[in-house]
Amino acid sequence: MAKAYWVSAYRAIKDADKLAAYAKLAGPAITAGGGRFLARGLPAQVYEFGLAQRTVLVEFDSIDHARSVHDSPDYQAALAALCDGAERDLRIIEGV
């Protein structure tokens, strides 16, 4: 079974307090579900049409694990805390 990767790019951070409240809840929810943070922060370099956006990369054992964490009550509580505090692009992709 291929690993899965949760890739989240922050297009805009509108409210730092809401983002902090989200992070306080999201990190434990993700790690409790088996997610492993591999990278997070601003890119060291961008090429082509890349954007200098905060990006988070989390590894899961499978797509099903990644989906179940996203849909879990604990992570949904984190999303509720974030509310309109940020615009993000969240993707779950399968490893090769």
XYZ file of N, CA, C and O in Angstrom:
384
model
N 0.843 -1.178 0.000
C 0.000 0.000 0.000
C 0.891 1.244 0.000
O 1.812 1.351 0.792
N 0.608 2.170 -0.886
C 1.407 3.394 -1.000
C 1.081 4.367 0.127
O -0.049 4.443 0.606
N 2.087 5.094 0.529
C 1.881 6.154 1.520
C 1.086 7.272 0.864
O 0.947 7.333 -0.350
N 0.551 8.144 1.698
C -0.194 9.299 1.210
C 0.396 10.557 1.828
O 0.967 10.513 2.931
N 0.259 11.643 1.108
C 0.809 12.915 1.558
C -0.271 13.989 1.532
O -1.000 14.132 0.562
N -0.345 14.700 2.626
C -1.285 15.792 2.814
C -0.466 17.048 2.546
O 0.489 17.337 3.259
N -0.814 17.779 1.499
C -0.085 18.985 1.106
C -1.026 20.164 1.273
O -2.087 20.221 0.643
N -0.640 21.081 2.121
C -1.473 22.248 2.390
C -0.671 23.513 2.104
O 0.398 23.721 2.673
N -1.186 24.341 1.192
C -0.543 25.610 0.850
C -1.459 26.747 1.315
O -2.648 26.758 0.993
N -0.892 27.664 2.047
C -1.651 28.792 2.584
C -1.594 29.952 1.596
O -0.558 30.573 1.419
N -2.703 30.229 0.952
C -2.772 31.336 -0.005
C -2.754 32.679 0.703
O -2.169 33.636 0.215
N -3.442 32.731 1.851
C -3.499 33.980 2.625
C -3.793 33.653 4.076
O -4.597 32.765 4.367
N -3.107 34.341 4.965
C -3.397 34.245 6.396
C -4.066 35.553 6.772
O -3.467 36.617 6.701
N -5.329 35.445 7.160
C -6.139 36.629 7.438
C -6.199 36.980 8.917
O -6.441 38.127 9.273
N -6.041 35.971 9.780
C -6.163 36.189 11.218
C -5.180 35.258 11.937
O -5.418 34.052 12.038
N -4.097 35.837 12.426
C -3.042 35.040 13.076
C -3.544 34.345 14.337
O -3.091 33.239 14.660
N -4.473 34.956 15.055
C -5.007 34.327 16.268
C -5.816 33.077 15.932
O -5.710 32.058 16.624
N -6.616 33.139 14.877
C -7.383 31.962 14.460
C -6.451 30.864 13.958
O -6.678 29.682 14.221
N -5.399 31.253 13.258
C -4.423 30.271 12.785
C -3.732 29.598 13.971
O -3.538 28.382 13.966
N -3.402 30.354 14.987
C -2.770 29.784 16.187
C -3.725 28.822 16.900
O -3.304 27.754 17.368
N -5.007 29.188 16.983
C -5.992 28.310 17.617
C -6.139 27.013 16.817
O -6.225 25.917 17.390
N -6.127 27.132 15.496
C -6.180 25.958 14.622
C -4.966 25.065 14.861
O -5.088 23.847 15.044
N -3.774 25.661 14.854
C -2.539 24.887 15.002
C -2.499 24.138 16.327
O -2.026 22.997 16.386
N -3.003 24.765 17.367
C -3.004 24.138 18.695
C -3.846 22.856 18.700
O -3.513 21.888 19.381
N -4.913 22.848 17.920
C -5.791 21.676 17.847
C -5.400 20.714 16.727
O -5.498 19.501 16.875
N -4.964 21.257 15.600
C -4.702 20.427 14.429
C -3.491 19.524 14.600
O -3.537 18.348 14.220
N -2.406 20.053 15.137
C -1.190 19.249 15.303
C -1.450 17.962 16.071
O -1.138 16.865 15.567
N -2.034 18.043 17.268
C -2.328 16.816 18.011
C -3.319 15.891 17.294
O -3.171 14.673 17.350
N -4.311 16.460 16.607
C -5.281 15.625 15.880
C -4.601 14.857 14.757
O -4.884 13.676 14.532
N -3.693 15.525 14.062
C -2.994 14.885 12.942
C -2.034 13.811 13.443
O -2.011 12.688 12.919
N -1.242 14.119 14.454
C -0.288 13.121 14.957
C -1.008 11.958 15.631
O -0.565 10.813 15.504
N -2.120 12.219 16.314
C -2.886 11.130 16.934
C -3.439 10.181 15.878
O -3.601 8.984 16.137
N -3.695 10.706 14.684
C -4.191 9.875 13.593
C -3.092 9.208 12.788
O -3.358 8.591 11.766
N -1.859 9.344 13.223
C -0.747 8.684 12.547
C -0.018 9.551 11.539
O 0.879 9.070 10.856
N -0.387 10.820 11.446
C 0.304 11.717 10.521
C 1.677 12.095 11.034
O 1.884 12.242 12.235
N 2.633 12.222 10.128
C 3.997 12.603 10.463
C 4.351 13.871 9.682
O 4.367 13.853 8.444
N 4.602 14.951 10.403
C 4.963 16.203 9.753
C 6.359 16.069 9.150
O 7.312 15.767 9.854
N 6.469 16.288 7.846
C 7.747 16.194 7.156
C 8.347 17.564 6.878
O 9.563 17.716 6.861
N 7.497 18.548 6.628
C 7.984 19.900 6.340
C 6.861 20.887 6.596
O 5.688 20.562 6.423
N 7.246 22.089 7.025
C 6.273 23.174 7.140
C 7.016 24.489 7.215
O 8.100 24.573 7.781
N 6.456 25.477 6.572
C 7.052 26.800 6.576
C 7.043 27.416 5.195
O 6.419 26.902 4.267
N 7.756 28.513 5.063
C 7.875 29.179 3.773
C 8.937 28.475 2.938
O 9.911 27.948 3.479
N 8.785 28.456 1.608
C 9.781 27.795 0.772
C 11.130 28.504 0.834
O 11.197 29.725 0.910
N 12.181 27.714 0.791
C 13.533 28.272 0.742
C 13.816 28.865 -0.634
O 14.606 29.798 -0.765
N 13.133 28.323 -1.657
C 13.319 28.785 -3.034
C 12.067 28.435 -3.816
O 11.469 27.391 -3.575
N 11.662 29.296 -4.729
C 10.574 28.970 -5.651
C 11.083 29.126 -7.081
O 11.943 29.960 -7.358
N 10.575 28.286 -7.968
C 10.949 28.327 -9.380
C 9.686 28.358 -10.229
O 8.597 28.045 -9.766
N 9.888 28.677 -11.485
C 8.832 28.693 -12.481
C 7.684 29.577 -11.998
O 7.907 30.743 -11.738
N 6.501 29.044 -11.835
C 5.375 29.857 -11.368
C 5.087 29.622 -9.888
O 3.969 29.844 -9.428
N 6.084 29.163 -9.128
C 5.919 28.886 -7.716
C 5.561 30.129 -6.920
O 5.902 31.247 -7.294
N 4.871 29.913 -5.838
C 4.452 30.999 -4.964
C 5.125 30.842 -3.608
O 5.246 29.728 -3.094
N 5.530 31.925 -3.038
C 6.169 31.907 -1.717
C 5.088 31.848 -0.639
O 4.796 32.823 0.037
N 4.467 30.679 -0.517
C 3.388 30.464 0.434
C 3.818 29.475 1.507
O 4.574 28.535 1.235
N 3.290 29.681 2.707
C 3.492 28.690 3.770
C 2.922 27.363 3.273
O 1.812 27.307 2.755
N 3.706 26.309 3.422
C 3.300 24.986 2.957
C 3.556 23.975 4.067
O 4.546 24.075 4.790
N 2.638 23.021 4.190
C 2.769 21.957 5.192
C 2.676 20.622 4.458
O 1.785 20.424 3.629
N 3.601 19.716 4.770
C 3.625 18.385 4.174
C 3.564 17.356 5.299
O 4.419 17.350 6.187
N 2.528 16.509 5.243
C 2.320 15.483 6.271
C 2.220 14.132 5.579
O 1.528 13.991 4.562
N 2.911 13.126 6.124
C 2.874 11.772 5.571
C 1.924 10.903 6.391
O 1.898 10.979 7.620
N 1.154 10.076 5.667
C 0.260 9.095 6.293
C 0.547 7.731 5.695
O 1.105 7.631 4.603
N 0.132 6.687 6.379
C 0.356 5.335 5.883
C -0.473 5.018 4.646
O -0.109 4.133 3.870
N -1.593 5.723 4.447
C -2.447 5.464 3.288
C -3.378 6.654 3.068
O -3.530 7.512 3.948
N -4.004 6.660 1.914
C -5.006 7.690 1.637
C -6.159 7.579 2.624
O -6.676 8.585 3.111
N -6.568 6.353 2.942
C -7.665 6.180 3.904
C -7.330 6.788 5.260
O -8.194 7.401 5.889
N -6.083 6.622 5.713
C -5.681 7.236 6.984
C -5.749 8.763 6.902
O -6.234 9.414 7.816
N -5.257 9.316 5.808
C -5.274 10.769 5.642
C -6.705 11.295 5.625
O -7.017 12.294 6.285
N -7.568 10.625 4.898
C -8.984 11.036 4.852
C -9.632 10.937 6.219
O -10.389 11.829 6.621
N -9.363 9.844 6.925
C -10.014 9.660 8.226
C -9.567 10.717 9.227
O -10.368 11.166 10.053
N -8.314 11.145 9.149
C -7.860 12.225 10.038
C -8.563 13.525 9.673
O -9.060 14.244 10.543
N -8.608 13.829 8.388
C -9.278 15.066 7.965
C -10.736 15.090 8.428
O -11.243 16.117 8.876
N -11.415 13.961 8.321
C -12.835 13.895 8.631
C -13.127 13.629 10.108
O -14.295 13.593 10.497
N -12.078 13.461 10.920
C -12.265 13.139 12.343
C -12.854 14.333 13.106
O -12.650 15.492 12.725
N -13.557 14.058 14.187
C -14.104 15.150 15.005
C -13.028 16.100 15.530
O -13.248 17.318 15.580
N -11.865 15.573 15.899
C -10.808 16.434 16.434
C -10.276 17.403 15.380
O -10.068 18.580 15.652
N -10.067 16.903 14.153
C -9.572 17.802 13.114
C -10.661 18.766 12.668
O -10.381 19.932 12.363
N -11.892 18.319 12.635
C -12.988 19.216 12.276
C -13.131 20.348 13.297
O -13.460 21.484 12.938
N -12.832 20.060 14.571
C -12.833 21.116 15.591
C -11.727 22.130 15.296
O -11.912 23.341 15.480
N -10.579 21.645 14.827
C -9.485 22.551 14.458
C -9.913 23.442 13.291
O -9.649 24.653 13.287
N -10.565 22.856 12.297
C -11.043 23.648 11.162
C -12.062 24.693 11.598
O -12.070 25.815 11.085
N -12.916 24.333 12.550
C -13.894 25.302 13.058
C -13.186 26.470 13.740
O -13.616 27.624 13.624
N -12.087 26.176 14.443
C -11.314 27.245 15.095
C -10.646 28.140 14.055
O -10.545 29.355 14.241
N -10.204 27.563 12.948
C -9.588 28.348 11.878
C -10.619 29.230 11.188
O -10.357 30.395 10.894
N -11.794 28.665 10.932
C -12.909 29.381 10.309
C -12.427 30.130 9.068
O -11.945 29.530 8.132
N -12.519 31.441 9.068
C -12.106 32.248 7.924
C -10.740 32.900 8.149
O -10.407 33.884 7.510
N -9.947 32.322 9.044
C -8.654 32.906 9.383
C -7.572 32.714 8.339
O -6.532 33.362 8.397
N -7.816 31.822 7.372
C -6.824 31.581 6.319
C -7.509 31.002 5.089
O -8.550 30.350 5.202
N -6.908 31.245 3.936
C -7.308 30.582 2.695
C -6.228 29.559 2.383
O -5.050 29.923 2.316
N -6.659 28.301 2.218
C -5.692 27.237 1.986
C -6.115 26.361 0.829
O -7.277 26.283 0.486
N -5.149 25.674 0.295
C -5.362 24.643 -0.716
C -4.839 23.367 -0.079
O -3.636 23.242 0.167
N -5.729 22.434 0.241
C -5.337 21.182 0.880
C -5.579 20.042 -0.097
O -6.678 19.900 -0.635
N -4.531 19.243 -0.326
C -4.611 18.100 -1.230
C -4.066 16.868 -0.534
O -3.111 16.959 0.218
N -4.674 15.733 -0.836
C -4.141 14.451 -0.394
C -3.713 13.728 -1.664
O -4.527 13.540 -2.575
N -2.442 13.358 -1.721
C -1.942 12.670 -2.908
C -1.293 11.345 -2.501
O -0.758 11.219 -1.394
N -1.339 10.393 -3.406
C -0.760 9.080 -3.157
C 0.713 9.083 -3.526
O 1.118 9.659 -4.550
N 1.522 8.462 -2.675
C 2.942 8.341 -2.955
C 3.197 7.354 -4.095
O 2.340 6.573 -4.451
N 4.411 7.425 -4.625
C 4.769 6.526 -5.731
C 5.581 5.358 -5.218
O 6.102 5.363 -4.150
